[in-house]
Amino acid sequence: MSFTAHLIYFSPTGTTKKITTSIAKGLGAKRVVDYDTTLPGSSVETDLNDGVAIIGIPVYAGRVPELCLQRMQTITAKGLPCVLVALYGNREYEDALVELRDFATGQGFKVVAAGAFIGEHSYSTHERPIAEGRPDAKDLLLAVQFGQQVATKIEDGNFDTPEIAGNVPYKDRVQFGGVAPETDRDRCTLCGKCAESCPTGVITVTEKVATETDHCIMCCACVKACDVDARPFNHPRIKERRAMLLANCSQPKAPEVFI
Ligand SMILES: Cc1cc2nc3c(=O)[nH]c(=O)nc-3n(C[C@H](O)[C@H](O)[C@H](O)COP(=O)(O)O)c2cc1C
């Protein structure tokens, strides 16, 4: 198809980005424009008026992370067709997709399809794997096929918004912060990749690594960006959460699409 696909996403550990990219492939867009809103200062102010948008977010406690909404609020449209993606860590996505639908509609997009896909949980470790390695090849293929279905729907001139799973009012927001990954000084090489990957810019690297925990969103970008495993996240709250996820969410879930 001869349109432009606008990829708008927030993706600290990269799984949301992978799925939105595969959907764009399936759409068959001539040109793909990336709006990666993950890092501080990455917001762009733009009003989109041609093509199709794909808006992707990770699910945090069954909701859209507040930071995503802040980073994306400067992107508006005038009725541009849009595909929504909620990436979740194999627990539940709860009200995230309906919240994203309402946000996107408020920004001027016309929601024509939505999908909930699964990605490796931010708290997953090799020892305690939760949806490890997802999205896998099968997930990515499903995302491409979903993109193809959306392209057909648009070509047919059908811009209806489908019914999307989730509740309004949304579940209460959980406040994050106060705890953050730590630095293992014996392993740390002071390379700075943790600071470069942090969406809230709370990590400072000098002769040691300092983390300002109050504004950490616990996304684990720094944990996964570290090549030498020097960012363990083993606060008792996280250990408890990991144990709950392992006990209750080990059965692989399948992506769900609404079109
Ligand atoms: C603070 C926090 C809360 C999360 N809440 C949920 C949740 O409610 N349900 C779920 O299945 N996964 C949850 N996850 C996991 C993420 O949705 C999942 O790892 C996602 O793939 C991350 O996307 P990204 O790779 O684009 O950063 C949570 C992760 C974090 C850091």
mmCIF file of C-alpha atoms in Angstrom, residues 176-182 200 202-203 210-218 231 233 235:
data_model
loop_
_atom_site.group_PDB
_atom_site.id
_atom_site.type_symbol
_atom_site.label_atom_id
_atom_site.label_comp_id
_atom_site.label_asym_id
_atom_site.label_seq_id
_atom_site.Cartn_x
_atom_site.Cartn_y
_atom_site.Cartn_z
ATOM 1 C CA PHE A 176 5.509 3.114 41.193
ATOM 2 C CA GLY A 177 8.767 4.442 42.524
ATOM 3 C CA GLY A 178 10.683 4.241 45.748
ATOM 4 C CA VAL A 179 12.451 1.072 44.692
ATOM 5 C CA ALA A 180 14.884 0.591 41.823
ATOM 6 C CA PRO A 181 17.461 -1.875 40.501
ATOM 7 C CA GLU A 182 20.814 -1.679 42.257
ATOM 8 C CA THR A 200 13.267 8.755 33.440
ATOM 9 C CA VAL A 202 17.369 8.794 37.144
ATOM 10 C CA ILE A 203 20.749 7.056 36.734
ATOM 11 C CA ALA A 210 23.849 6.473 41.479
ATOM 12 C CA THR A 211 20.109 5.821 41.074
ATOM 13 C CA GLU A 212 17.515 8.269 42.281
ATOM 14 C CA THR A 213 14.855 5.729 43.251
ATOM 15 C CA ASP A 214 11.902 8.120 43.727
ATOM 16 C CA HIS A 215 11.305 8.527 39.990
ATOM 17 C CA CYS A 216 12.236 5.022 38.860
ATOM 18 C CA ILE A 217 9.283 3.433 37.016
ATOM 19 C CA MET A 218 10.742 -0.064 37.557
ATOM 20 C CA ARG A 231 21.916 -4.304 37.637
ATOM 21 C CA PHE A 233 16.545 -5.977 40.830
ATOM 22 C CA HIS A 235 14.090 -5.745 46.248
#
